[in-house]
């Protein structure tokens, strides 16, 4: 990129969403506190922020979702599907959110949608996006990394979610730019002060960058590390019952974004046997032991 | 107790229960593995063990419960109440379990009911009982502590759940003796190898002690530390919405069973203010930041 100057439109209309999964509480409380301070819509110089509680019913029940995972509903097909009395709540809600923040793919869509999540995995602060060449998002990431005295700079990651370009299904795909901020480890249904502070600082720095950018600040190019998702690895399962037969090996547990080499331990079966990584290529695992439950 | 010899009946019929809360997975997998090995009923010399998946519907959905908390159903009133088509599943199930393992308070009841739980709090391995003078349970606790090379000996606790003697409501109250084994920290819906191993070893040592006891081994008296529950401390809440307005203070988080002195930080409000412990008496907090969600 050196020497090449890119001029991009301002990022004026920003959506900040929490509670897309109702039991991931850092985003729920960050959004709730902003809304309490009457900041549902916040207009300052150069920036207009809409704060949204994405799935209020699931938040109320402290569950991931009530009928279907809201964060899988933002495909063009689901967003344009018919709605009847029997349509799951989350599909109805995805269409409401698409009206509020989109329509997805249209010129009216929000300039940036930032969706706040937690994970039970030890992933630090991780930005997750469908692209590895969205300059806006990558510059925000770089700004977060570069913040002086940032105690989290060694646990800041960019994860590129590789998926067919017409198929993004998550809420952040409604904006012209978008990413999820995923912070862990935190048990679902629990709020930890340190994790909430990390999220608050991340959001504050993101808004700072947008403010600077919209004010005409030029940002130098540079390099950032990007982790691209190449595959999901499921647990070993019983052939008949499909129940899992092993847990993450203690030597892998909590080592998200650390290099896993061929023959390193991956699983420990419930009978005590160690299962090793059989691939030939070193990989960086992430979302290690993320809560498998999709129902709670 | 020194010099006094107590002779107690054998502890022949033992129930080992997991999945009483369906998303506390160490007990679920420990029980499932035992059942897979055809050990639903296991009779060896001097001991007869029944292994039970307490709430199979909640386990299947990976939720704490489906309609009401099973582990609050074992009062005499609920166990003897009428059942109709509209009775919540867990109440029906509590009566089934009472038939299988009780009836509570009768001579036919199991000699010991051990119920396996997880907590998101950093409580190590904690035995929870309604009594602080049940010699059987206390000797098991002491045996677990004394195991040579026990890496968990510094994180082993006994918690005495102070409650009116006619009101115990948990599954372990169905046995003549009973306690819960509560192990954390582990997010609900997740299984961690180290936590599962700790539970497996705890159960194995418990069965070892029972075997020795039933074989006629005499055990010396001695002293153990017992933590008695004196009160629940709720989160600060918004007067109108009843939503929480603070998280556990970072200086208290994860410090279960560590002394909390007057004026030590307890909560950090979402606006950043520190709230201190206003009591006059030092206390040992536990179940710090246990998942507040009862619905998931």
Coordinates of N, CA and C in Angstrom, one line a residue, chain B residues 22 25-26 41 49 77 81 119 128 189 201 219 228 234 271 274 276 292-293:
Chain B
X22 N -29.1 -28.7 33.6 CA -28.7 -29.3 32.3 C -27.6 -28.7 31.6
X25 N -21.9 -29.0 32.7 CA -21.6 -30.1 31.9 C -20.6 -31.1 32.5
X26 N -19.9 -30.8 33.5 CA -19.0 -31.8 34.1 C -19.8 -33.0 34.6
X41 N -26.3 -49.3 37.5 CA -26.2 -49.8 38.9 C -25.0 -50.6 39.0
X49 N -23.8 -48.5 43.8 CA -23.9 -47.1 43.2 C -24.9 -47.0 42.1
X77 N -43.5 -30.6 50.5 CA -44.7 -30.1 49.9 C -44.7 -30.4 48.4
X81 N -47.2 -33.1 46.3 CA -48.3 -32.3 45.6 C -48.9 -33.1 44.5
X119 N -20.1 -24.2 38.7 CA -20.4 -22.8 38.9 C -19.5 -22.0 38.1
X128 N -21.3 -28.8 49.3 CA -22.3 -28.0 49.9 C -23.3 -28.9 50.5
X189 N -22.7 -24.7 29.8 CA -22.7 -25.0 28.4 C -21.3 -25.4 27.9
X201 N -11.9 -37.1 39.9 CA -11.0 -37.5 41.1 C -11.8 -37.4 42.4
X219 N -11.8 -44.2 61.3 CA -11.2 -42.9 60.9 C -11.0 -42.0 62.1
X228 N -20.0 -21.1 56.6 CA -21.5 -21.1 56.8 C -22.1 -19.9 56.0
X234 N -27.2 -9.2 46.9 CA -27.6 -9.0 45.5 C -26.8 -7.8 44.9
X271 N -21.0 3.1 35.6 CA -20.4 4.4 35.3 C -19.0 4.5 36.0
X274 N -16.7 2.9 42.5 CA -16.5 1.8 43.3 C -17.4 1.8 44.5
X276 N -18.2 0.0 48.2 CA -17.4 -0.8 49.2 C -18.3 -1.6 50.1
X292 N -26.0 -15.2 36.8 CA -27.3 -14.7 37.3 C -28.5 -15.2 36.6
X293 N -28.3 -15.7 35.4 CA -29.4 -16.2 34.6 C -30.0 -17.4 35.2

